[in-house]
Tab-separated table of C-alpha atoms in Angstrom:
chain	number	residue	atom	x	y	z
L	11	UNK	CA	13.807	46.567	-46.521
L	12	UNK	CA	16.567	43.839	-45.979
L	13	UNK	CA	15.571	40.268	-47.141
L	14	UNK	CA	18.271	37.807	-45.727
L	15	UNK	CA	18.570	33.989	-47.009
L	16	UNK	CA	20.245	30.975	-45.095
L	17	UNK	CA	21.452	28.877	-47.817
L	18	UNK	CA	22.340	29.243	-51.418
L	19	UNK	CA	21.096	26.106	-52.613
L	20	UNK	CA	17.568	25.672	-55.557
L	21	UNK	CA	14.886	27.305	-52.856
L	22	UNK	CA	17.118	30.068	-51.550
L	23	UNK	CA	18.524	31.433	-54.775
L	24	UNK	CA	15.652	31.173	-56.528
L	25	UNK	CA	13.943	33.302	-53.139
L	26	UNK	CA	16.914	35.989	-53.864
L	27	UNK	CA	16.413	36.278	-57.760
L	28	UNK	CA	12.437	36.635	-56.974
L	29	UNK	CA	12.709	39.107	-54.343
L	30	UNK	CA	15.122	41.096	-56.382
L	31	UNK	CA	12.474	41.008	-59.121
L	32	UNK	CA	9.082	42.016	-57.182
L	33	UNK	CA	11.224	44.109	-55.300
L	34	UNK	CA	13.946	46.466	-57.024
L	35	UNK	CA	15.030	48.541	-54.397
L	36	UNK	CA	15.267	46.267	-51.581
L	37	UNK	CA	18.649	44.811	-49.987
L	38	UNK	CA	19.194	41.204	-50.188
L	39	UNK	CA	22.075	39.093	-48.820
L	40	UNK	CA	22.117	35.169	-49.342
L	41	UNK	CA	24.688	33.405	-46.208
L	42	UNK	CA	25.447	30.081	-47.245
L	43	UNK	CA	28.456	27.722	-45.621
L	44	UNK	CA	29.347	27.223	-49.292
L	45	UNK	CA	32.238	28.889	-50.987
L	46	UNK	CA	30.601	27.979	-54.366
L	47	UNK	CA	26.960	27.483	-55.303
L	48	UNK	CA	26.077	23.900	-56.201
L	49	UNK	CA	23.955	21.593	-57.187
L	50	UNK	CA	23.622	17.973	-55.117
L	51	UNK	CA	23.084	16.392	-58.400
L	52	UNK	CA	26.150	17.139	-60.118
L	53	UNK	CA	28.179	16.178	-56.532
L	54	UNK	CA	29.007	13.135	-58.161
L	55	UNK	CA	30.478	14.405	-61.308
L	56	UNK	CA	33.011	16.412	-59.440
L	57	UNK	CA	34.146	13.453	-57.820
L	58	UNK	CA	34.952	11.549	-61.187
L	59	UNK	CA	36.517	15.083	-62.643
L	60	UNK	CA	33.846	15.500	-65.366
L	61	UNK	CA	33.494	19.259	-63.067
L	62	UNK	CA	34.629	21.123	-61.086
L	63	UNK	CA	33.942	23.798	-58.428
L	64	UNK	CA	32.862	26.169	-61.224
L	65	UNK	CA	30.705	24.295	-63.584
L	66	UNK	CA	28.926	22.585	-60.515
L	67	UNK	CA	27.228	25.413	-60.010
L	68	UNK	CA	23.411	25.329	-61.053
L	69	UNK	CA	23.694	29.381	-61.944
L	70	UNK	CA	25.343	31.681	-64.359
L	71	UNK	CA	28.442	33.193	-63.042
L	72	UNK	CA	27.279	36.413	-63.214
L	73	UNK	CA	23.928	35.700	-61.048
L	74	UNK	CA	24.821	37.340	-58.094
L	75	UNK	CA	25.805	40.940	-59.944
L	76	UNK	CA	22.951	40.321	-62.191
L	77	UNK	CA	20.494	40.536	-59.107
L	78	UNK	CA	22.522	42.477	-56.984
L	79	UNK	CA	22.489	40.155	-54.360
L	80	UNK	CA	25.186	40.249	-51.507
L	81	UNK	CA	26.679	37.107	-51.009
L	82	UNK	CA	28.707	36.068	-47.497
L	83	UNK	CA	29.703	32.570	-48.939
L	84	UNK	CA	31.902	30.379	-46.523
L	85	UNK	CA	30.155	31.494	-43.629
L	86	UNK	CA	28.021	29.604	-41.248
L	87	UNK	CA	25.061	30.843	-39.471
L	88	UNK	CA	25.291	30.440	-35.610
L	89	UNK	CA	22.025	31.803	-34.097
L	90	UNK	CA	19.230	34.015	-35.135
L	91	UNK	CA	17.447	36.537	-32.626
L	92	UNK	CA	14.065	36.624	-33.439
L	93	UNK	CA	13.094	39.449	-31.671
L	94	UNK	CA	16.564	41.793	-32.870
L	95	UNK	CA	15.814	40.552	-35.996
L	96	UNK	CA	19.145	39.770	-36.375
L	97	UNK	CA	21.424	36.546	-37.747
L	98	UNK	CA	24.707	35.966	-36.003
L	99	UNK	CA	27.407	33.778	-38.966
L	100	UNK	CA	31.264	33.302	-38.426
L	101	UNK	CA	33.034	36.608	-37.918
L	102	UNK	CA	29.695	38.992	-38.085
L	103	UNK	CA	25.978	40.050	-37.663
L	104	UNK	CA	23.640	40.880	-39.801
L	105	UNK	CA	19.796	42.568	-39.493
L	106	UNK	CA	16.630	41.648	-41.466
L	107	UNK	CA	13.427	42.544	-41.760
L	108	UNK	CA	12.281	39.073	-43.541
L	109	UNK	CA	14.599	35.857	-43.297
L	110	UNK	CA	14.398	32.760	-45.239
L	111	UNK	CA	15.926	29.483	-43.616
L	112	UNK	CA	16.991	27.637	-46.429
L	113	UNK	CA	19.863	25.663	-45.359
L	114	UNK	CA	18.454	22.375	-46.707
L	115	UNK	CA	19.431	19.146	-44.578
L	116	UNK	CA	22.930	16.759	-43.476
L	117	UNK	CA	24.266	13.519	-44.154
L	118	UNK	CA	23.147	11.398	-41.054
L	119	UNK	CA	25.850	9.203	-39.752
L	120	UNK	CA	24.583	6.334	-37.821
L	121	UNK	CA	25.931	5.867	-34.340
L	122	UNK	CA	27.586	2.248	-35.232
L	123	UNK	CA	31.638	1.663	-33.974
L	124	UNK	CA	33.188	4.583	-34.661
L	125	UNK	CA	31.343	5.612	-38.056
L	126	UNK	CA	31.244	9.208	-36.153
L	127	UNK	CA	34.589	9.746	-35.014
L	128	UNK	CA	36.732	7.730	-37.617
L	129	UNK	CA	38.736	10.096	-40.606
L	130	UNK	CA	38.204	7.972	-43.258
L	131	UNK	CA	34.316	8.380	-42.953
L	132	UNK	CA	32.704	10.484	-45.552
L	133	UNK	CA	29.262	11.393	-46.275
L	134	UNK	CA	28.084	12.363	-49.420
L	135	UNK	CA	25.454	15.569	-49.436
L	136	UNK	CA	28.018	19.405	-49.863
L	137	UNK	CA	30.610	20.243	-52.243
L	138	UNK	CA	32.921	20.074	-49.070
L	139	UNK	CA	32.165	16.094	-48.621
L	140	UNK	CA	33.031	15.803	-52.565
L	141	UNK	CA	36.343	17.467	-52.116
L	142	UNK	CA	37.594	15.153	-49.393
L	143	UNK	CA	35.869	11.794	-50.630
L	144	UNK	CA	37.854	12.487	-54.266
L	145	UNK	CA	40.579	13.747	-52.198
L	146	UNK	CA	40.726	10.179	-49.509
L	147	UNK	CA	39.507	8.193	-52.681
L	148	UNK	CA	42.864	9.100	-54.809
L	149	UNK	CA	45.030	6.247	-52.397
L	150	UNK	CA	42.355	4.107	-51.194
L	151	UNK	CA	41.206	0.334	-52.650
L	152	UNK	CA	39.008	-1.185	-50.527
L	153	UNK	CA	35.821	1.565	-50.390
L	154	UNK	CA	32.839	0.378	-48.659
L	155	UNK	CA	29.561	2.560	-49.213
L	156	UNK	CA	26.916	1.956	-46.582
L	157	UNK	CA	23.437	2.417	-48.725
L	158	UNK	CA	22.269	1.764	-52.036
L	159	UNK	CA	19.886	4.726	-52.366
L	160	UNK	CA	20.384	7.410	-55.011
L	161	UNK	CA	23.019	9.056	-53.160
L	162	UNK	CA	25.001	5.907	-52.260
L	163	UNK	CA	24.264	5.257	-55.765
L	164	UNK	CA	25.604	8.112	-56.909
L	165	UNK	CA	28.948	8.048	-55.182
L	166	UNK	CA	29.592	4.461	-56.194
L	167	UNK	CA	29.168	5.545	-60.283
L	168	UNK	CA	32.023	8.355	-59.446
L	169	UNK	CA	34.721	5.756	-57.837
L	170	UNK	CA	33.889	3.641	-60.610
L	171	UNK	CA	34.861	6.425	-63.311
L	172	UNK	CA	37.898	6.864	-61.289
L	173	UNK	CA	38.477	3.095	-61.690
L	174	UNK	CA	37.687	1.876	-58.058
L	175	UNK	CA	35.666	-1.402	-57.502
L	176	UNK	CA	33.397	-0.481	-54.215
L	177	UNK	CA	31.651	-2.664	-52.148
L	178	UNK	CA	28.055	-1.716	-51.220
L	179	UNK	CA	26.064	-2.769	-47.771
L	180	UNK	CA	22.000	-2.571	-48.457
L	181	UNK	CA	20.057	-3.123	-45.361
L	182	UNK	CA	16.815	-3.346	-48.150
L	183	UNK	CA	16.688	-7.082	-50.480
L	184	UNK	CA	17.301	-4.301	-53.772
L	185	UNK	CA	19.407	-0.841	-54.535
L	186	UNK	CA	17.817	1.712	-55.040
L	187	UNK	CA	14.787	0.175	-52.565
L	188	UNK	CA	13.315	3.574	-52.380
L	189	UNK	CA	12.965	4.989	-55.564
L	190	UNK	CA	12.391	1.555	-57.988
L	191	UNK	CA	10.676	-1.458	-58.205
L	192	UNK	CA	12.557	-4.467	-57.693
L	193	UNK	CA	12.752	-5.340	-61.425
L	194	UNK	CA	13.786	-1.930	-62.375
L	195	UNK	CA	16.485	-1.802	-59.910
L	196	UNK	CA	18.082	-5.159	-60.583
L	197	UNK	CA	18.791	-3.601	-63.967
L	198	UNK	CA	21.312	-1.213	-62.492
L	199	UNK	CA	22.578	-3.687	-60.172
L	200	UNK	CA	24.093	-5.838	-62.882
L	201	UNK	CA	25.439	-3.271	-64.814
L	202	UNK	CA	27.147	-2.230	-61.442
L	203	UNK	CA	28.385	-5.909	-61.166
L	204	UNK	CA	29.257	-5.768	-64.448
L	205	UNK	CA	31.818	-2.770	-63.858
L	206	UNK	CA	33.364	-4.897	-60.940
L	207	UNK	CA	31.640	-3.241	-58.063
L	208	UNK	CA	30.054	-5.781	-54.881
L	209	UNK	CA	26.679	-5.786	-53.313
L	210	UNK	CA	25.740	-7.168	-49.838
L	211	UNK	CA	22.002	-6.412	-49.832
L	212	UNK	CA	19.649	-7.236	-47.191
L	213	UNK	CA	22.363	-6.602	-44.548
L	214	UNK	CA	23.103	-4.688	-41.627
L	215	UNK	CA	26.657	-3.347	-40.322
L	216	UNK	CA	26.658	-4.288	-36.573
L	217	UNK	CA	30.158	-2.555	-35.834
L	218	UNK	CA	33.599	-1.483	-37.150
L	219	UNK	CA	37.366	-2.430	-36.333
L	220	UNK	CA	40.208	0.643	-36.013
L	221	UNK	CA	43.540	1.079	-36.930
L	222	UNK	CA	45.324	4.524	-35.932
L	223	UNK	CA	42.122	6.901	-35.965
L	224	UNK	CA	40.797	4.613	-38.982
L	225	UNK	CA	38.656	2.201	-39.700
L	226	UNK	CA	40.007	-0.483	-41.467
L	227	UNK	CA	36.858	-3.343	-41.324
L	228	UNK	CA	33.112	-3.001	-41.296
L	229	UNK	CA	31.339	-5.929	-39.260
L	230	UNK	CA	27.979	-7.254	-40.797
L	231	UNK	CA	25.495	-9.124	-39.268
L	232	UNK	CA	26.386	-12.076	-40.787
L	233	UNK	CA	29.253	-12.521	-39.614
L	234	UNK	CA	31.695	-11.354	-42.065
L	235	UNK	CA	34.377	-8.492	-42.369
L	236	UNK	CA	34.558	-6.472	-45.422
L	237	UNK	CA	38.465	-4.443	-45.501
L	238	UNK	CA	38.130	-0.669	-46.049
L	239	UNK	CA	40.681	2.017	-46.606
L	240	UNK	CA	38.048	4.753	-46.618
L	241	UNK	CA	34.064	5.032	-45.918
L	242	UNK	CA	31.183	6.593	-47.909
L	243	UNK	CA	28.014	6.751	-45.258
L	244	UNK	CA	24.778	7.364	-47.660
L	245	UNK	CA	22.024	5.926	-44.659
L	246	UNK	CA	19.842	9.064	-44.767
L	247	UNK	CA	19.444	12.967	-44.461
L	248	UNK	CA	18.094	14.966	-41.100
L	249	UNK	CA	17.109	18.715	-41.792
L	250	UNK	CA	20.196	21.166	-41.214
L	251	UNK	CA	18.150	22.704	-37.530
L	252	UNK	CA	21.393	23.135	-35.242
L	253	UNK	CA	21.748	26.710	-35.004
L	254	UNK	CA	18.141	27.578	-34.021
L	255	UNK	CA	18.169	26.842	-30.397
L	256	UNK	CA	17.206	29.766	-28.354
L	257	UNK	CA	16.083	31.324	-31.544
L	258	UNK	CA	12.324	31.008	-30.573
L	259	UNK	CA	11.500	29.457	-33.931
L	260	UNK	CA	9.327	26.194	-33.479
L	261	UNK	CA	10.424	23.114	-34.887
L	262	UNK	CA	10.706	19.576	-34.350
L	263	UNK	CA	12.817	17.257	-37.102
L	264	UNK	CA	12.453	20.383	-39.426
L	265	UNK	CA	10.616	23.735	-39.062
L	266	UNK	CA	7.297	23.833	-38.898
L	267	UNK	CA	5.466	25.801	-41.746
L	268	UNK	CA	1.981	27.263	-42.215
L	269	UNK	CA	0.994	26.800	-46.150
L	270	UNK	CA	2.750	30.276	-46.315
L	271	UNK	CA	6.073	29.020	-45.502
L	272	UNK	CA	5.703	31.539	-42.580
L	273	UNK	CA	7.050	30.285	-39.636
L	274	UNK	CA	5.693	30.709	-36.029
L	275	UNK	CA	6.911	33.869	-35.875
L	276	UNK	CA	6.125	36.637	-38.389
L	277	UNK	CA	8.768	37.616	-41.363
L	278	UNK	CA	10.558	34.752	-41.327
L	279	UNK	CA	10.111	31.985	-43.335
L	280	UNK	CA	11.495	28.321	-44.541
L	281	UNK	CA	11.596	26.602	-47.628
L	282	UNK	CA	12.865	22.987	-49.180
L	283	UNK	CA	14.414	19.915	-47.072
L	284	UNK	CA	14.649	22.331	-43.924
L	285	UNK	CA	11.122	22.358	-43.492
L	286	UNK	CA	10.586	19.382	-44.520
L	287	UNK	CA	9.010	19.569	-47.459
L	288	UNK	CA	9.569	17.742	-50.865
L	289	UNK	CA	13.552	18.272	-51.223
L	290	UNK	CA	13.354	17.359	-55.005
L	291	UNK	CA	14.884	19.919	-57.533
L	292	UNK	CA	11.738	21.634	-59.172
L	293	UNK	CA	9.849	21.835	-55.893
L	294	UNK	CA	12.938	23.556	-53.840
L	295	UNK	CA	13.029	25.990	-56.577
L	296	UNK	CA	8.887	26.412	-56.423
L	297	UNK	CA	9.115	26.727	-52.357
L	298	UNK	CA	11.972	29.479	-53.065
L	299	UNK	CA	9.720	31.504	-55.379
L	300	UNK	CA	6.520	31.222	-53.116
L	301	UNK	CA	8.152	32.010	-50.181
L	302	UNK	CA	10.112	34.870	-51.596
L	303	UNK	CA	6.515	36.547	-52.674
L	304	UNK	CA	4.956	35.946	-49.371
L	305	UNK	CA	7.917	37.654	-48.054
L	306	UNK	CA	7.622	41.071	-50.383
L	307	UNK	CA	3.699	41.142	-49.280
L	308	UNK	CA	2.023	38.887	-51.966
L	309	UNK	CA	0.613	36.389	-50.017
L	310	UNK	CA	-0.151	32.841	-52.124
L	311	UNK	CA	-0.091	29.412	-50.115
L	312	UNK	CA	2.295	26.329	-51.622
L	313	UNK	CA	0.556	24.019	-52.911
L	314	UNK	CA	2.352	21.181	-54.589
L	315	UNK	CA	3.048	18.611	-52.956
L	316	UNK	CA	3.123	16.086	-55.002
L	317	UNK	CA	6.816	15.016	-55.129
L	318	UNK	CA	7.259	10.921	-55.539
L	319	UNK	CA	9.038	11.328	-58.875
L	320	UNK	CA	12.653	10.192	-59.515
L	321	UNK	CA	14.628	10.266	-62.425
L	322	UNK	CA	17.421	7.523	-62.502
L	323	UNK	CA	20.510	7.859	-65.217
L	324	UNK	CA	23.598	5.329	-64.570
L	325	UNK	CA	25.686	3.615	-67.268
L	326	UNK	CA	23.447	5.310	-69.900
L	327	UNK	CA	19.707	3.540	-68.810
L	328	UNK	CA	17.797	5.958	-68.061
L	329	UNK	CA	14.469	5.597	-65.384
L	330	UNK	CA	11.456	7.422	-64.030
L	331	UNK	CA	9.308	6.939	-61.645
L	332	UNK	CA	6.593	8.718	-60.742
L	333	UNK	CA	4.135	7.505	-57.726
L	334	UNK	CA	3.679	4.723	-55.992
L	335	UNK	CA	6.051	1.954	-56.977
L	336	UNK	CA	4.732	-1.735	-55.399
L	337	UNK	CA	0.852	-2.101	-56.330
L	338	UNK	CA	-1.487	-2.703	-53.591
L	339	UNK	CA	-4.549	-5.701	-53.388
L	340	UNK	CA	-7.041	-4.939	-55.796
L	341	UNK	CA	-4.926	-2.879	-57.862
L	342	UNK	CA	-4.303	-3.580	-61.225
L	343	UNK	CA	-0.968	-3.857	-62.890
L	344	UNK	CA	0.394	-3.573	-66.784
L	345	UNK	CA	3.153	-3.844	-67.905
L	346	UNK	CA	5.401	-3.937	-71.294
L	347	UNK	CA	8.604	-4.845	-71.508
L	348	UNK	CA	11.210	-6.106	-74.603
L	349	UNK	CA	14.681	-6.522	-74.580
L	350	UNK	CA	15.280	-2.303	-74.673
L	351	UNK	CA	12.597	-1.168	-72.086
L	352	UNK	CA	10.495	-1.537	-68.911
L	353	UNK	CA	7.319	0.090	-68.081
L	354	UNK	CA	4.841	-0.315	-64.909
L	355	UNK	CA	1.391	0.778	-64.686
L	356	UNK	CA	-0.404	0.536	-61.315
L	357	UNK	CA	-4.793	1.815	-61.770
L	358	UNK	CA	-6.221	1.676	-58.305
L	359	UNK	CA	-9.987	2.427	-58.588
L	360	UNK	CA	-9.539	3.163	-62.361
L	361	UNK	CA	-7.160	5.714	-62.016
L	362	UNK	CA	-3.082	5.907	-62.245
L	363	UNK	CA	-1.163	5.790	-59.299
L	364	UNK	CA	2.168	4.642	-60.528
L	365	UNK	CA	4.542	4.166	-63.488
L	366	UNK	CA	7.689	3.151	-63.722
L	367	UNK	CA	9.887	3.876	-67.220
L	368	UNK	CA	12.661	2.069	-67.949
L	369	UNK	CA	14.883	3.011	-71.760
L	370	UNK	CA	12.471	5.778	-72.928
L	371	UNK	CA	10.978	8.556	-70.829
L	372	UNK	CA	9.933	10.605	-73.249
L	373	UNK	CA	6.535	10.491	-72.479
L	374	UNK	CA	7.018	10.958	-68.952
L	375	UNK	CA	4.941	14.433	-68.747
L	376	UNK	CA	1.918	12.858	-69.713
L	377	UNK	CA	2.178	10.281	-66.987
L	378	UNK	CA	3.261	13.315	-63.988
L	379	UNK	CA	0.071	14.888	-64.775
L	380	UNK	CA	-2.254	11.843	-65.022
L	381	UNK	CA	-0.796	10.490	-61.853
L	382	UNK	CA	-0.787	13.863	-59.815
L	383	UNK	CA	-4.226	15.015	-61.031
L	384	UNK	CA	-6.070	11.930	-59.871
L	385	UNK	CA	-7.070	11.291	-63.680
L	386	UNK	CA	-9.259	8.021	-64.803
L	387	UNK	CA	-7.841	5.999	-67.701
L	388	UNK	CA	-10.001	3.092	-67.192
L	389	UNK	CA	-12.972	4.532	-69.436
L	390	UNK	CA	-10.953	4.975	-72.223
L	391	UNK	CA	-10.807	2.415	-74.969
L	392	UNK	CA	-7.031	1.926	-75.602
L	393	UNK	CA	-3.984	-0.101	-74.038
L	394	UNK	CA	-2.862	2.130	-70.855
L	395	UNK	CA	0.588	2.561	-72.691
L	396	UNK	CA	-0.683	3.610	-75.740
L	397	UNK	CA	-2.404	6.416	-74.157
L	398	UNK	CA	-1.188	10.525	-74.506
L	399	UNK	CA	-2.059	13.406	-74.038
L	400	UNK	CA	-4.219	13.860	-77.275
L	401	UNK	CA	-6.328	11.092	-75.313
L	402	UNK	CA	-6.987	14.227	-72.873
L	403	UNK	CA	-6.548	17.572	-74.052
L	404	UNK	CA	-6.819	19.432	-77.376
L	405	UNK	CA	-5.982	23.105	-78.308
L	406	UNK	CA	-8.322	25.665	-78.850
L	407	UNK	CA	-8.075	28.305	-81.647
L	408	UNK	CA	-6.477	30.303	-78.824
L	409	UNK	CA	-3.441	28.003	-78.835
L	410	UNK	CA	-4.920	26.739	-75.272
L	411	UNK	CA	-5.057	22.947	-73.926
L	412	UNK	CA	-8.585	22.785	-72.558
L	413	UNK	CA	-10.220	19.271	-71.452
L	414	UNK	CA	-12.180	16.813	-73.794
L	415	UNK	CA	-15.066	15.523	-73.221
L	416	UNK	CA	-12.963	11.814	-73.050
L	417	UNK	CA	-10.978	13.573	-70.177
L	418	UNK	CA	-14.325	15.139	-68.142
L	419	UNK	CA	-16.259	11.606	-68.463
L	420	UNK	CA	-13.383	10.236	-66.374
C-alpha cells in the first residue's frame, strides 16, 4: 500500500513515523510546501538568529532515512482526485491508497487598505514568512505588528533581539487577550515597554496610506497615524482548504472529521489545525498518530480534546494556563501572589476549571489533569495551592498510580 501525507508539520510526521512502524513494508511519501521541516514555535528564534533553517526543525536529521519515508519538500499540492486516488503537487502526480491532509492552516490578512496587496506586509505562521520578515526587518525602523496574541507576541520578542522598537495595535484592552488573564498579561506588557517597544491596545486600524507599492502609515480609529517601513499582520489563522475544490471532500472552514479522522470519503483522512481541531503541539502530534493507525486498519476514535492550555516564556517569566481564564458568577476564585509569582484558581461547583501560573510551573501536571478530568478539590481539607498529586493518587506495590479514597469521595 501507498500512504501519502499533505504536510510535514507535528500531525503529519508523526502519521509517517507511525505508519512506517505498524506498517514495515508499506510506501509512504510526506508532500509538504516546505523545503525544511519546522516547528511554528521556534519561527521566532530564526528571526532573531538564535537558528536557523536546520536547527528549526522539530526532527533528527536523519528522520526521513530512518523511516524510509519519501519526501517531495518544496512542493505544493494543487488538487486531489478522490475517486483516481490520486494528488496532483507542482511539477507531478502521485497515487494513494490512504491520504492524510495535514497541511495545518494560514496567516489571515484582513481586507483593510491595502494590507493584501502591499510588499512590506508580512505574516507570521511558515519558515518562508520568517525568511522575508528577518530579511525586510534588516533596513526597516518603524515596524508596526497588528495583534498582540502569541504570535504577534512572538514576532515582536524577535525584532526586539535584533534591536528594533515595534509598535503594537491590540483591538482587545490587554496582549495576549486570549491566552491570559488581564493581570498576568500586564506583566509581559511592561517588560515589553521596558525594552522600548509601544502598545495601542483597545484599537482598531481603519485603513493604510501607500508610497510606491508600500505602505508607509497605518490609520487607527482614533484618529492617529502610526509611520511604518514594514508590516507584521498576526490577526488570526483560517485552515490551509484551497486546493480541495472539486476534490469531493466535504468541508466548510476546515474539513469535516468523524471521531476517526476519516473524512467523508473512505481512506482519506485529516488531522491538526486543518480539520479544525486543537492546533496545539502535543495534540497535532496525538491526531498524527491516531489517524495514522486508523489508516493501517486499527481503528481507535480521538479523543482528547481538551486543549485550552498555553505556555507563555518572554524575557525569562515564564506562564501557564490551563482552562478557563476569567471566572464566571458563582465561581470562586484564589489566588497567591508575592513579588516572584502569580497563581489563579477558578472552582465552579467545587471543582477546577482554571489556573493560571505565573514564575513557577512546575507543578503544572497536577493542575492539566485536575482541570481536564473534572476532579473535586473542594472536599479536601487543604489551601487549593497547597494541593498535589499525593492529595490524589498513590502507587501500588506494582509501581502503579491508582486513586485514593480522598480522590473517589470527590
Amino acid at each position: 500500500m501507498r500512504h501519502v501525507i499533505i504536510g510535514a508539520g507535528a500531525a503529519g510526521l508523526t502519521a509517517a513515523k507511525t505508519i512506517r512502524i505498524l506498517r514495515p513494508e508499506d510506501a509512504v511519501t510526506v508532500i509538504s510546501a516546505d523545503e525544511y521541516v519546522n516547528s511554528r514555535c521556534m519561527l521566532h528564534k530564526y528571526i532573531s538568529d538564535e537558528r536557523d533553517e536546520q536547527t528549526v526543525s522539530f526532527v533528527d536529521e536523519d528522520f526521513f532515512t530512518k523511516y524510509d519515508i519519501q519526501w517531495l519538500k518544496g512542493k505544493r499540492v494543487t488538487h486531489i482526485d478522490s475517486s483516481a486516488r490520486r494528488v496532483s503537487y507542482d511539477g507531478g502526480q502521485l497515487d494513494f491508497d490512504t491520504l492524510l491532509i495535514a497541511t495545518g492552516s494560514n496567516s489571515v490578512t484582513p481586507p483593510i487598505g491595502s494590507l493584501r496587496e502591499s510588499e512590506n506586509v508580512f505574516g507570521l505562521r511558515h519558515l518562508t514568512d520568517a525568511q522575508a520578515i528577518k530579511t525586510a526587518a534588516a533596513d526597516a525602523q518603524d515596524i508596526v505588528v497588528i495583534g498582540a496574541g502569541l504570535v504577534g507576541l512572538d514576532a515582536v520578542y524577535a525584532l526586539v533581539e535584533l534591536g528594533k522598537k515595534p509598535v503594537v495595535v491590540e483591538m482587545a484592552d490587554s496582549v495576549l487577550a486570549l491566552n491570559l488573564d488581564a493581570h498576568a498579561a500586564g506583566a509581559y506588557q511592561a517588560l515589553f515597554e521596558q525594552a522600548g517597544c509601544e502598545f495601542y491596545l483597545g484599537f482598531k486600524v481603519t485603513g493604510t496610506r501607500e508610497k510606491d507599492g508600500k505602505i508607509t502609515h497605518v490609520e487607527l480609529d482614533n484618529g492617529e497615524s502610526l509611520p511604518c517601513d514594514m508590516l507584521i499582520v498576526a490577526a488570526g489563522v483560517r485552515p490551509a482548504v484551497e486546493f480541495l475544490q472539486e476534490s469531493g471532500i466535504a468541508y466548510e472552514r476546515a474539513i469535516n472529521v468523524d471521531e476517526y479522522l476519516k473524512t467523508n470519503i473512505d481512506g482519506i483522512y485529516a488531522a491538526g489545525d486543518v480539520a479544525g481541531l486543537s492546533g496545539i503541539w502535543p495534540n497535532a502530534m496525538k491526531q498524527g498518530e491516531i489517524a495514522a493507525k486508523n489508516m493501517c486498519g486499527q481503528q481507535e476514535a480521538y479523543t482528547d480534546t481538551f486543549a485550552v492550555k498555553n505556555t507563555v516564556n518572554f524575557f525569562g517569566l515564564v506562564t501557564l494556563s490551563v482552562g478557563e481564564r476569567e471566572a464566571q458568577e458563582g465561581d470562586v476564585v484564589y489566588i497567591l501572589e508575592d513579588r516572584t509569582c502569580y497563581n489563579k484558581a477558578i472552582l465552579r461547583d467545587g471543582k477546577v476549571v482554571g489556573v493560571i501560573l505565573q514564575g513557577d510551573i512546575s507543578n503544572s501536571g497536577f493542575w492539566q489533569y485536575l482541570i481536564k478530568n473534572k476532579i473535586a478539590v473542594d472536599n479536601i481539607d487543604k489551601p487549593v495551592f497547597k494541593l498535589s498529586f499525593a492529595d490524589f493518587f498513590a502507587i501500588d506495590d506494582k509501581g502503579e498510580f491508582y486513586w485514593t479514597a480522598m480522590a473517589n469521595e470527590g
